PDB file of C-alpha atoms in Angstrom:
ATOM      1  CA  MET A   1     173.459 132.121 -29.329  1.00 47.00           C
ATOM      2  CA  PRO A   2     177.071 133.398 -29.089  1.00 62.00           C
ATOM      3  CA  ASN A   3     179.873 130.842 -28.817  1.00 73.00           C
ATOM      4  CA  ILE A   4     181.638 132.025 -25.644  1.00 80.00           C
ATOM      5  CA  LYS A   5     185.079 130.453 -25.374  1.00 82.00           C
ATOM      6  CA  PHE A   6     186.083 131.693 -21.921  1.00 88.00           C
ATOM      7  CA  SER A   7     184.745 130.915 -18.460  1.00 90.00           C
ATOM      8  CA  LEU A   8     183.884 132.808 -15.312  1.00 90.00           C
ATOM      9  CA  ALA A   9     186.659 130.889 -13.548  1.00 91.00           C
ATOM     10  CA  GLN A  10     189.183 132.292 -16.022  1.00 92.00           C
ATOM     11  CA  LEU A  11     187.901 135.829 -15.511  1.00 92.00           C
ATOM     12  CA  ASP A  12     188.022 135.348 -11.736  1.00 92.00           C
ATOM     13  CA  THR A  13     191.629 134.163 -12.025  1.00 93.00           C
ATOM     14  CA  PHE A  14     192.474 137.187 -14.169  1.00 93.00           C
ATOM     15  CA  ILE A  15     191.050 139.535 -11.515  1.00 92.00           C
ATOM     16  CA  LYS A  16     192.803 137.721  -8.668  1.00 91.00           C
ATOM     17  CA  ILE A  17     196.152 138.152 -10.445  1.00 91.00           C
ATOM     18  CA  VAL A  18     195.497 141.871 -10.805  1.00 91.00           C
ATOM     19  CA  ASP A  19     194.546 142.140  -7.123  1.00 90.00           C
ATOM     20  CA  ALA A  20     197.487 140.048  -5.864  1.00 90.00           C
ATOM     21  CA  GLY A  21     200.093 141.363  -8.315  1.00 90.00           C
ATOM     22  CA  THR A  22     201.564 137.918  -8.953  1.00 91.00           C
ATOM     23  CA  PHE A  23     200.482 134.528 -10.262  1.00 92.00           C
ATOM     24  CA  ALA A  24     201.608 132.922  -7.001  1.00 91.00           C
ATOM     25  CA  GLY A  25     199.533 135.364  -4.960  1.00 90.00           C
ATOM     26  CA  ALA A  26     196.481 134.642  -7.099  1.00 90.00           C
ATOM     27  CA  ALA A  27     197.002 130.916  -6.578  1.00 90.00           C
ATOM     28  CA  GLN A  28     196.858 131.446  -2.816  1.00 90.00           C
ATOM     29  CA  LEU A  29     193.655 133.469  -3.099  1.00 86.00           C
ATOM     30  CA  LEU A  30     192.053 130.797  -5.278  1.00 86.00           C
ATOM     31  CA  PHE A  31     193.434 127.820  -3.310  1.00 86.00           C
ATOM     32  CA  VAL A  32     194.879 126.291  -6.469  1.00 87.00           C
ATOM     33  CA  SER A  33     198.419 125.638  -7.704  1.00 89.00           C
ATOM     34  CA  PRO A  34     200.420 128.296  -9.641  1.00 89.00           C
ATOM     35  CA  PRO A  35     200.457 126.064 -12.771  1.00 90.00           C
ATOM     36  CA  SER A  36     196.615 126.021 -12.692  1.00 91.00           C
ATOM     37  CA  VAL A  37     196.603 129.819 -12.622  1.00 91.00           C
ATOM     38  CA  SER A  38     199.011 129.969 -15.576  1.00 92.00           C
ATOM     39  CA  GLN A  39     196.895 127.489 -17.535  1.00 93.00           C
ATOM     40  CA  ARG A  40     193.677 129.469 -16.969  1.00 93.00           C
ATOM     41  CA  ILE A  41     195.279 132.697 -18.146  1.00 92.00           C
ATOM     42  CA  GLN A  42     196.798 130.997 -21.170  1.00 93.00           C
ATOM     43  CA  GLU A  43     193.363 129.644 -22.119  1.00 93.00           C
ATOM     44  CA  LEU A  44     191.770 133.056 -21.571  1.00 92.00           C
ATOM     45  CA  GLU A  45     194.372 134.792 -23.741  1.00 92.00           C
ATOM     46  CA  GLU A  46     193.856 132.183 -26.468  1.00 92.00           C
ATOM     47  CA  ALA A  47     190.070 132.627 -26.303  1.00 91.00           C
ATOM     48  CA  LEU A  48     190.329 136.423 -26.548  1.00 92.00           C
ATOM     49  CA  GLN A  49     193.363 136.335 -28.877  1.00 93.00           C
ATOM     50  CA  VAL A  50     195.173 139.010 -26.862  1.00 93.00           C
ATOM     51  CA  LYS A  51     198.029 139.178 -24.372  1.00 94.00           C
ATOM     52  CA  LEU A  52     196.808 140.296 -20.948  1.00 93.00           C
ATOM     53  CA  PHE A  53     199.976 140.506 -18.808  1.00 93.00           C
ATOM     54  CA  ILE A  54     203.589 141.551 -19.057  1.00 92.00           C
ATOM     55  CA  ARG A  55     205.891 139.667 -16.680  1.00 88.00           C
ATOM     56  CA  LYS A  56     208.738 141.490 -14.897  1.00 87.00           C
ATOM     57  CA  GLY A  57     210.253 138.989 -12.536  1.00 83.00           C
ATOM     58  CA  PRO A  58     207.592 137.679 -10.137  1.00 82.00           C
ATOM     59  CA  ARG A  59     205.447 140.744 -10.721  1.00 89.00           C
ATOM     60  CA  VAL A  60     202.992 141.072 -13.591  1.00 91.00           C
ATOM     61  CA  PHE A  61     201.497 144.166 -15.198  1.00 92.00           C
ATOM     62  CA  LEU A  62     198.472 144.621 -17.391  1.00 93.00           C
ATOM     63  CA  THR A  63     198.808 145.225 -21.104  1.00 93.00           C
ATOM     64  CA  SER A  64     196.516 147.777 -22.740  1.00 93.00           C
ATOM     65  CA  GLU A  65     194.185 144.891 -23.663  1.00 93.00           C
ATOM     66  CA  GLY A  66     194.269 143.687 -20.069  1.00 91.00           C
ATOM     67  CA  LYS A  67     193.357 147.136 -18.784  1.00 92.00           C
ATOM     68  CA  ALA A  68     190.442 147.268 -21.226  1.00 93.00           C
ATOM     69  CA  LEU A  69     189.185 143.886 -20.016  1.00 93.00           C
ATOM     70  CA  LEU A  70     189.398 144.561 -16.267  1.00 92.00           C
ATOM     71  CA  ALA A  71     186.248 146.651 -15.747  1.00 90.00           C
ATOM     72  CA  SER A  72     184.122 144.334 -17.896  1.00 91.00           C
ATOM     73  CA  ALA A  73     185.471 141.267 -16.107  1.00 91.00           C
ATOM     74  CA  ARG A  74     184.635 142.701 -12.685  1.00 90.00           C
ATOM     75  CA  ALA A  75     181.140 143.671 -13.864  1.00 90.00           C
ATOM     76  CA  MET A  76     180.504 140.214 -15.324  1.00 90.00           C
ATOM     77  CA  LEU A  77     181.578 138.448 -12.147  1.00 87.00           C
ATOM     78  CA  ALA A  78     179.478 140.790 -10.008  1.00 84.00           C
ATOM     79  CA  MET A  79     176.447 140.071 -12.193  1.00 83.00           C
ATOM     80  CA  ALA A  80     177.052 136.328 -11.975  1.00 82.00           C
ATOM     81  CA  GLN A  81     177.314 136.527  -8.193  1.00 75.00           C
ATOM     82  CA  ASP A  82     174.092 138.541  -8.041  1.00 69.00           C
ATOM     83  CA  ILE A  83     172.272 135.922 -10.123  1.00 70.00           C
ATOM     84  CA  GLU A  84     173.588 133.105  -7.953  1.00 67.00           C
ATOM     85  CA  GLU A  85     172.586 134.796  -4.701  1.00 59.00           C
ATOM     86  CA  ARG A  86     169.185 135.855  -6.018  1.00 58.00           C
ATOM     87  CA  TYR A  87     168.160 132.331  -6.980  1.00 58.00           C
ATOM     88  CA  ARG A  88     169.636 130.390  -4.108  1.00 55.00           C
ATOM     89  CA  GLU A  89     166.719 128.945  -2.189  1.00 49.00           C
ATOM     90  CA  ASP A  90     168.409 129.420   1.173  1.00 48.00           C
ATOM     91  CA  MET A  91     169.290 133.069   0.570  1.00 48.00           C
ATOM     92  CA  PRO A  92     166.892 135.352   2.495  1.00 52.00           C
ATOM     93  CA  LEU A  93     165.366 138.417   0.903  1.00 60.00           C
ATOM     94  CA  CYS A  94     167.135 141.606   1.921  1.00 61.00           C
ATOM     95  CA  GLY A  95     167.131 145.276   1.019  1.00 76.00           C
ATOM     96  CA  THR A  96     164.455 147.986   0.968  1.00 84.00           C
ATOM     97  CA  LEU A  97     161.102 147.250  -0.660  1.00 88.00           C
ATOM     98  CA  ARG A  98     159.580 150.436  -2.097  1.00 91.00           C
ATOM     99  CA  LEU A  99     155.848 149.776  -1.982  1.00 94.00           C
ATOM    100  CA  GLY A 100     153.074 151.959  -3.394  1.00 95.00           C
ATOM    101  CA  VAL A 101     149.640 151.328  -1.849  1.00 95.00           C
ATOM    102  CA  THR A 102     146.130 152.780  -1.746  1.00 94.00           C
ATOM    103  CA  HIS A 103     144.751 154.740   1.196  1.00 94.00           C
ATOM    104  CA  ALA A 104     142.430 151.876   2.140  1.00 94.00           C
ATOM    105  CA  PHE A 105     145.265 149.347   2.300  1.00 95.00           C
ATOM    106  CA  ALA A 106     147.406 151.743   4.329  1.00 95.00           C
ATOM    107  CA  LEU A 107     144.548 152.360   6.768  1.00 93.00           C
ATOM    108  CA  TYR A 108     143.626 148.749   7.434  1.00 94.00           C
ATOM    109  CA  CYS A 109     146.700 146.689   6.554  1.00 95.00           C
ATOM    110  CA  ALA A 110     149.920 148.711   6.826  1.00 94.00           C
ATOM    111  CA  ASN A 111     150.620 147.789  10.458  1.00 94.00           C
ATOM    112  CA  LEU A 112     149.827 144.134   9.815  1.00 95.00           C
ATOM    113  CA  LEU A 113     152.056 144.113   6.754  1.00 94.00           C
ATOM    114  CA  LEU A 114     154.997 145.570   8.677  1.00 94.00           C
ATOM    115  CA  THR A 115     154.510 143.052  11.492  1.00 94.00           C
ATOM    116  CA  GLN A 116     154.321 140.050   9.187  1.00 93.00           C
ATOM    117  CA  MET A 117     157.196 141.290   7.028  1.00 90.00           C
ATOM    118  CA  ALA A 118     159.365 141.512  10.146  1.00 91.00           C
ATOM    119  CA  GLU A 119     158.486 137.912  10.984  1.00 90.00           C
ATOM    120  CA  ARG A 120     158.765 136.365   7.526  1.00 87.00           C
ATOM    121  CA  PHE A 121     161.330 138.621   5.822  1.00 86.00           C
ATOM    122  CA  PRO A 122     163.365 140.143   8.681  1.00 88.00           C
ATOM    123  CA  GLN A 123     166.110 141.463   6.404  1.00 86.00           C
ATOM    124  CA  VAL A 124     163.696 143.451   4.233  1.00 87.00           C
ATOM    125  CA  LYS A 125     162.901 147.061   5.119  1.00 89.00           C
ATOM    126  CA  VAL A 126     159.613 148.447   3.804  1.00 91.00           C
ATOM    127  CA  SER A 127     159.154 151.990   2.494  1.00 92.00           C
ATOM    128  CA  ILE A 128     155.414 152.662   1.995  1.00 94.00           C
ATOM    129  CA  LEU A 129     154.218 155.389  -0.341  1.00 94.00           C
ATOM    130  CA  ILE A 130     150.588 156.491  -0.817  1.00 92.00           C
ATOM    131  CA  VAL A 131     150.080 158.304  -4.112  1.00 84.00           C
ATOM    132  CA  ASP A 132     147.396 158.627  -6.775  1.00 84.00           C
ATOM    133  CA  ARG A 133     147.211 156.407  -9.827  1.00 81.00           C
ATOM    134  CA  GLY A 134     149.028 158.796 -12.167  1.00 81.00           C
ATOM    135  CA  ASN A 135     152.009 159.264  -9.892  1.00 85.00           C
ATOM    136  CA  MET A 136     151.941 155.563  -8.948  1.00 89.00           C
ATOM    137  CA  LEU A 137     152.371 154.579 -12.595  1.00 88.00           C
ATOM    138  CA  LYS A 138     155.005 157.257 -13.160  1.00 88.00           C
ATOM    139  CA  ARG A 139     157.082 156.094 -10.190  1.00 91.00           C
ATOM    140  CA  LEU A 140     156.677 152.433 -11.114  1.00 90.00           C
ATOM    141  CA  MET A 141     157.825 153.007 -14.696  1.00 89.00           C
ATOM    142  CA  ALA A 142     160.760 155.102 -13.446  1.00 89.00           C
ATOM    143  CA  ASN A 143     161.867 152.234 -11.157  1.00 87.00           C
ATOM    144  CA  GLU A 144     161.177 154.362  -8.097  1.00 90.00           C
ATOM    145  CA  LEU A 145     158.829 151.646  -6.800  1.00 91.00           C
ATOM    146  CA  ASP A 146     159.449 147.906  -6.637  1.00 90.00           C
ATOM    147  CA  MET A 147     155.792 147.023  -6.144  1.00 93.00           C
ATOM    148  CA  ALA A 148     152.633 149.092  -6.568  1.00 95.00           C
ATOM    149  CA  MET A 149     148.855 148.875  -6.415  1.00 95.00           C
ATOM    150  CA  VAL A 150     147.616 150.378  -9.672  1.00 93.00           C
ATOM    151  CA  ILE A 151     143.969 151.238 -10.353  1.00 92.00           C
ATOM    152  CA  ASN A 152     142.795 150.445 -13.896  1.00 91.00           C
ATOM    153  CA  CYS A 153     146.266 149.258 -14.789  1.00 88.00           C
ATOM    154  CA  PRO A 154     147.323 149.466 -18.459  1.00 87.00           C
ATOM    155  CA  ASP A 155     149.120 146.537 -20.062  1.00 86.00           C
ATOM    156  CA  LEU A 156     152.458 146.374 -18.245  1.00 83.00           C
ATOM    157  CA  SER A 157     153.031 142.637 -18.709  1.00 78.00           C
ATOM    158  CA  GLU A 158     156.195 143.113 -20.789  1.00 80.00           C
ATOM    159  CA  ARG A 159     158.002 144.794 -17.881  1.00 84.00           C
ATOM    160  CA  PHE A 160     156.183 143.695 -14.722  1.00 87.00           C
ATOM    161  CA  GLN A 161     154.381 140.854 -13.051  1.00 88.00           C
ATOM    162  CA  VAL A 162     150.729 141.905 -12.839  1.00 91.00           C
ATOM    163  CA  GLU A 163     148.248 140.250 -10.459  1.00 92.00           C
ATOM    164  CA  GLU A 164     144.648 141.379 -10.002  1.00 92.00           C
ATOM    165  CA  LEU A 165     143.602 142.277  -6.457  1.00 93.00           C
ATOM    166  CA  GLY A 166     139.914 143.071  -6.969  1.00 93.00           C
ATOM    167  CA  GLU A 167     137.436 145.875  -7.505  1.00 93.00           C
ATOM    168  CA  HIS A 168     137.696 149.480  -6.360  1.00 93.00           C
ATOM    169  CA  HIS A 169     134.307 151.029  -5.484  1.00 95.00           C
ATOM    170  CA  LEU A 170     133.668 154.723  -4.813  1.00 95.00           C
ATOM    171  CA  THR A 171     130.941 156.015  -2.500  1.00 95.00           C
ATOM    172  CA  CYS A 172     129.425 159.463  -2.161  1.00 96.00           C
ATOM    173  CA  VAL A 173     128.654 160.628   1.377  1.00 96.00           C
ATOM    174  CA  ALA A 174     127.091 163.641   3.089  1.00 96.00           C
ATOM    175  CA  GLY A 175     126.915 164.933   6.639  1.00 95.00           C
ATOM    176  CA  PRO A 176     124.228 163.978   9.189  1.00 93.00           C
ATOM    177  CA  ALA A 177     122.118 167.021   8.281  1.00 91.00           C
ATOM    178  CA  PHE A 178     121.687 165.824   4.707  1.00 91.00           C
ATOM    179  CA  GLY A 179     118.329 164.250   3.892  1.00 81.00           C
ATOM    180  CA  ALA A 180     118.177 160.486   4.299  1.00 76.00           C
ATOM    181  CA  ASN A 181     117.685 158.037   1.419  1.00 78.00           C
ATOM    182  CA  LYS A 182     118.357 160.633  -1.244  1.00 83.00           C
ATOM    183  CA  VAL A 183     119.440 159.507  -4.700  1.00 92.00           C
ATOM    184  CA  LEU A 184     121.092 162.225  -6.777  1.00 95.00           C
ATOM    185  CA  SER A 185     121.505 162.543 -10.519  1.00 96.00           C
ATOM    186  CA  PRO A 186     124.621 164.202 -11.966  1.00 96.00           C
ATOM    187  CA  SER A 187     122.760 167.494 -12.366  1.00 96.00           C
ATOM    188  CA  GLU A 188     121.536 167.356  -8.761  1.00 95.00           C
ATOM    189  CA  LEU A 189     124.972 166.447  -7.379  1.00 95.00           C
ATOM    190  CA  ALA A 190     126.484 169.305  -9.408  1.00 95.00           C
ATOM    191  CA  CYS A 191     124.491 171.761  -7.262  1.00 95.00           C
ATOM    192  CA  HIS A 192     126.394 170.738  -4.128  1.00 95.00           C
ATOM    193  CA  HIS A 193     129.931 171.535  -3.019  1.00 96.00           C
ATOM    194  CA  LEU A 194     131.771 168.305  -3.852  1.00 96.00           C
ATOM    195  CA  MET A 195     135.225 167.238  -2.659  1.00 96.00           C
ATOM    196  CA  ILE A 196     137.214 164.490  -4.411  1.00 95.00           C
ATOM    197  CA  ALA A 197     140.835 163.434  -4.887  1.00 93.00           C
ATOM    198  CA  PRO A 198     142.883 165.784  -7.110  1.00 91.00           C
ATOM    199  CA  LYS A 199     144.304 165.181 -10.568  1.00 87.00           C
ATOM    200  CA  PRO A 200     145.694 162.847 -11.847  1.00 84.00           C
ATOM    201  CA  SER A 201     143.976 160.355  -9.532  1.00 88.00           C
ATOM    202  CA  GLN A 202     141.702 157.658 -10.888  1.00 90.00           C
ATOM    203  CA  MET A 203     138.895 159.086  -8.718  1.00 92.00           C
ATOM    204  CA  TYR A 204     139.194 162.463 -10.434  1.00 93.00           C
ATOM    205  CA  LEU A 205     139.050 160.786 -13.851  1.00 92.00           C
ATOM    206  CA  THR A 206     136.065 158.643 -12.840  1.00 94.00           C
ATOM    207  CA  ILE A 207     134.049 161.549 -11.409  1.00 95.00           C
ATOM    208  CA  SER A 208     134.872 163.817 -14.349  1.00 94.00           C
ATOM    209  CA  GLU A 209     133.797 161.174 -16.874  1.00 95.00           C
ATOM    210  CA  TRP A 210     130.603 160.506 -14.878  1.00 96.00           C
ATOM    211  CA  PHE A 211     129.633 164.188 -15.089  1.00 96.00           C
ATOM    212  CA  ASN A 212     130.736 164.467 -18.734  1.00 96.00           C
ATOM    213  CA  ARG A 213     128.533 161.581 -19.834  1.00 95.00           C
ATOM    214  CA  ALA A 214     125.563 163.476 -18.395  1.00 95.00           C
ATOM    215  CA  GLY A 215     126.660 166.736 -20.004  1.00 96.00           C
ATOM    216  CA  VAL A 216     126.956 168.368 -16.571  1.00 95.00           C
ATOM    217  CA  THR A 217     129.661 170.547 -15.039  1.00 95.00           C
ATOM    218  CA  PRO A 218     129.816 170.586 -11.215  1.00 94.00           C
ATOM    219  CA  GLY A 219     129.342 174.052  -9.769  1.00 92.00           C
ATOM    220  CA  GLN A 220     131.837 173.810  -6.914  1.00 95.00           C
ATOM    221  CA  LEU A 221     134.455 171.066  -7.041  1.00 94.00           C
ATOM    222  CA  SER A 222     137.250 170.959  -4.450  1.00 95.00           C
ATOM    223  CA  ALA A 223     140.158 168.520  -4.269  1.00 95.00           C
ATOM    224  CA  CYS A 224     141.932 166.905  -1.319  1.00 94.00           C
ATOM    225  CA  ASN A 225     144.125 163.808  -1.185  1.00 91.00           C
ATOM    226  CA  ASP A 226     143.670 163.193   2.562  1.00 93.00           C
ATOM    227  CA  PRO A 227     140.613 160.996   3.297  1.00 94.00           C
ATOM    228  CA  HIS A 228     140.521 162.113   6.934  1.00 95.00           C
ATOM    229  CA  VAL A 229     140.090 165.752   5.871  1.00 96.00           C
ATOM    230  CA  VAL A 230     137.307 164.805   3.463  1.00 96.00           C
ATOM    231  CA  ILE A 231     135.496 162.793   6.147  1.00 96.00           C
ATOM    232  CA  LYS A 232     135.815 165.612   8.706  1.00 96.00           C
ATOM    233  CA  ALA A 233     134.526 168.263   6.284  1.00 96.00           C
ATOM    234  CA  THR A 234     131.667 165.967   5.292  1.00 96.00           C
ATOM    235  CA  ALA A 235     130.759 165.197   8.911  1.00 96.00           C
ATOM    236  CA  ASP A 236     130.665 168.957   9.568  1.00 96.00           C
ATOM    237  CA  ASN A 237     128.107 169.314   6.757  1.00 95.00           C
ATOM    238  CA  LEU A 238     130.441 171.530   4.736  1.00 96.00           C
ATOM    239  CA  ILE A 239     130.675 169.346   1.616  1.00 96.00           C
ATOM    240  CA  LEU A 240     129.636 166.130  -0.054  1.00 96.00           C
ATOM    241  CA  GLY A 241     132.612 163.816  -0.385  1.00 96.00           C
ATOM    242  CA  VAL A 242     133.582 160.884  -2.552  1.00 96.00           C
ATOM    243  CA  LEU A 243     135.966 158.262  -1.176  1.00 95.00           C
ATOM    244  CA  PRO A 244     136.719 154.548  -1.596  1.00 94.00           C
ATOM    245  CA  LYS A 245     133.893 152.466  -0.159  1.00 94.00           C
ATOM    246  CA  ARG A 246     136.158 150.540   2.227  1.00 94.00           C
ATOM    247  CA  ILE A 247     137.418 153.731   3.887  1.00 95.00           C
ATOM    248  CA  LEU A 248     133.873 154.939   4.524  1.00 95.00           C
ATOM    249  CA  GLU A 249     132.477 151.786   6.135  1.00 94.00           C
ATOM    250  CA  LEU A 250     133.360 152.776   9.696  1.00 94.00           C
ATOM    251  CA  PRO A 251     132.336 156.471   9.446  1.00 95.00           C
ATOM    252  CA  ILE A 252     128.982 155.378   7.982  1.00 94.00           C
ATOM    253  CA  LYS A 253     128.511 152.731  10.673  1.00 94.00           C
ATOM    254  CA  GLU A 254     129.261 155.271  13.409  1.00 95.00           C
ATOM    255  CA  LYS A 255     126.846 157.743  11.699  1.00 94.00           C
ATOM    256  CA  MET A 256     129.515 160.381  11.236  1.00 95.00           C
ATOM    257  CA  VAL A 257     128.409 160.555   7.596  1.00 96.00           C
ATOM    258  CA  ARG A 258     125.624 158.992   5.543  1.00 95.00           C
ATOM    259  CA  GLU A 259     125.761 157.416   2.107  1.00 95.00           C
ATOM    260  CA  VAL A 260     124.225 159.291  -0.784  1.00 95.00           C
ATOM    261  CA  GLY A 261     122.857 157.212  -3.650  1.00 95.00           C
ATOM    262  CA  LEU A 262     123.796 158.201  -7.187  1.00 95.00           C
ATOM    263  CA  ASN A 263     121.953 157.450 -10.409  1.00 95.00           C
ATOM    264  CA  PRO A 264     123.660 156.309 -12.493  1.00 96.00           C
ATOM    265  CA  LYS A 265     126.125 154.654 -10.127  1.00 95.00           C
ATOM    266  CA  LEU A 266     129.801 155.524 -10.292  1.00 95.00           C
ATOM    267  CA  PRO A 267     131.877 153.147 -12.463  1.00 94.00           C
ATOM    268  CA  VAL A 268     133.837 150.387 -10.742  1.00 94.00           C
ATOM    269  CA  SER A 269     137.614 150.226 -11.240  1.00 93.00           C
ATOM    270  CA  ARG A 270     139.994 147.273 -11.081  1.00 93.00           C
ATOM    271  CA  VAL A 271     143.097 147.182  -8.893  1.00 94.00           C
ATOM    272  CA  SER A 272     146.252 145.269  -9.820  1.00 94.00           C
ATOM    273  CA  LEU A 273     149.466 144.560  -7.944  1.00 94.00           C
ATOM    274  CA  CYS A 274     152.425 145.259 -10.242  1.00 93.00           C
ATOM    275  CA  TYR A 275     156.001 144.376  -9.380  1.00 91.00           C
ATOM    276  CA  SER A 276     159.383 143.751 -10.897  1.00 83.00           C
ATOM    277  CA  THR A 277     161.726 140.854 -10.148  1.00 76.00           C
ATOM    278  CA  ASP A 278     164.813 142.907 -11.050  1.00 71.00           C
ATOM    279  CA  VAL A 279     165.854 143.681  -7.457  1.00 66.00           C
ATOM    280  CA  PHE A 280     164.410 140.907  -5.299  1.00 70.00           C
ATOM    281  CA  GLY A 281     164.219 138.112  -7.871  1.00 69.00           C
ATOM    282  CA  HIS A 282     161.415 135.574  -8.009  1.00 74.00           C
ATOM    283  CA  LYS A 283     161.159 135.489  -4.198  1.00 77.00           C
ATOM    284  CA  ILE A 284     159.305 138.811  -4.264  1.00 83.00           C
ATOM    285  CA  LYS A 285     156.275 136.684  -5.155  1.00 86.00           C
ATOM    286  CA  GLY A 286     156.166 135.654  -1.485  1.00 87.00           C
ATOM    287  CA  ILE A 287     155.618 139.303  -0.541  1.00 90.00           C
ATOM    288  CA  ALA A 288     152.971 139.617  -3.259  1.00 92.00           C
ATOM    289  CA  GLN A 289     151.150 136.621  -1.806  1.00 92.00           C
ATOM    290  CA  LEU A 290     151.253 138.195   1.658  1.00 93.00           C
ATOM    291  CA  ILE A 291     149.743 141.432   0.326  1.00 94.00           C
ATOM    292  CA  ARG A 292     147.003 139.564  -1.549  1.00 93.00           C
ATOM    293  CA  THR A 293     146.125 137.642   1.615  1.00 93.00           C
ATOM    294  CA  LEU A 294     145.854 140.862   3.631  1.00 94.00           C
ATOM    295  CA  CYS A 295     143.688 142.466   0.945  1.00 93.00           C
ATOM    296  CA  ASP A 296     141.349 139.477   0.869  1.00 93.00           C
ATOM    297  CA  SER A 297     141.061 139.021   4.639  1.00 91.00           C
ATOM    298  CA  HIS A 298     140.309 142.724   5.197  1.00 93.00           C
ATOM    299  CA  ARG A 299     138.094 143.151   2.122  1.00 93.00           C
ATOM    300  CA  ILE A 300     140.183 146.021   0.799  1.00 94.00           C
ATOM    301  CA  PHE A 301     139.080 145.401  -2.776  1.00 91.00           C
ATOM    302  CA  SER A 302     135.729 143.657  -3.059  1.00 78.00           C
TER     303      SER A 302
END
């Protein structure tokens, strides 16, 4: 560990002198005596083994070493202030939370999340983004998202907090005209016009692998990332669709569409909530807990 011989108080005094232009002015800003200011600067110069100021009457001017130190000193004090504010228990969360979610969470929980965030974290604005797994990971790794729901998450534990939310099930559905109680094999499903989420979504990967294991290539495969469009086209008997099970519960209950059994069944994925503490500090865990509670109470991931 490095042996640091200067203090934040000395750097703060150095900056105050630069801002005020005199030692006496800095003393007023710091609410200390002028001799205390002189002592701090003397100790700082001794620690750094450089001369920081040139005195011309009451005014002082930076030496070349002082000019070189100024930007670093301001940055160090700003970082220290950020750390202090981030970990103060009485400091409320503030800023914009960039949140990546699944379609099912957005459909059933987005309004509730915004309402409860306004009550519990009134100084936090929420920006919700719905994207597929590939783009979700890309945006998370590029720091374009602060928190994201990732399906079949790789090991991100070195950079992010990772908490499991549950299982992600896919269901195949057909329109009302489709025969009831049918169970289709990959070769039988390949004969129908099928609509799924586009690349690079986890659904696309799952469906492709399911067909590949059976050595089957679907005859007509369309892609759409809007569940409402898929449900409408399915209800109109134009296609067979695959969507997350939770999204299809209501359309199936209202008999807009009917479930189609598959043999073998589609693989189940895992969903994780990944987030960084870089912007919001450890208090972001309170938001994570809120999201987990909403997921559990609304059975988003079984």
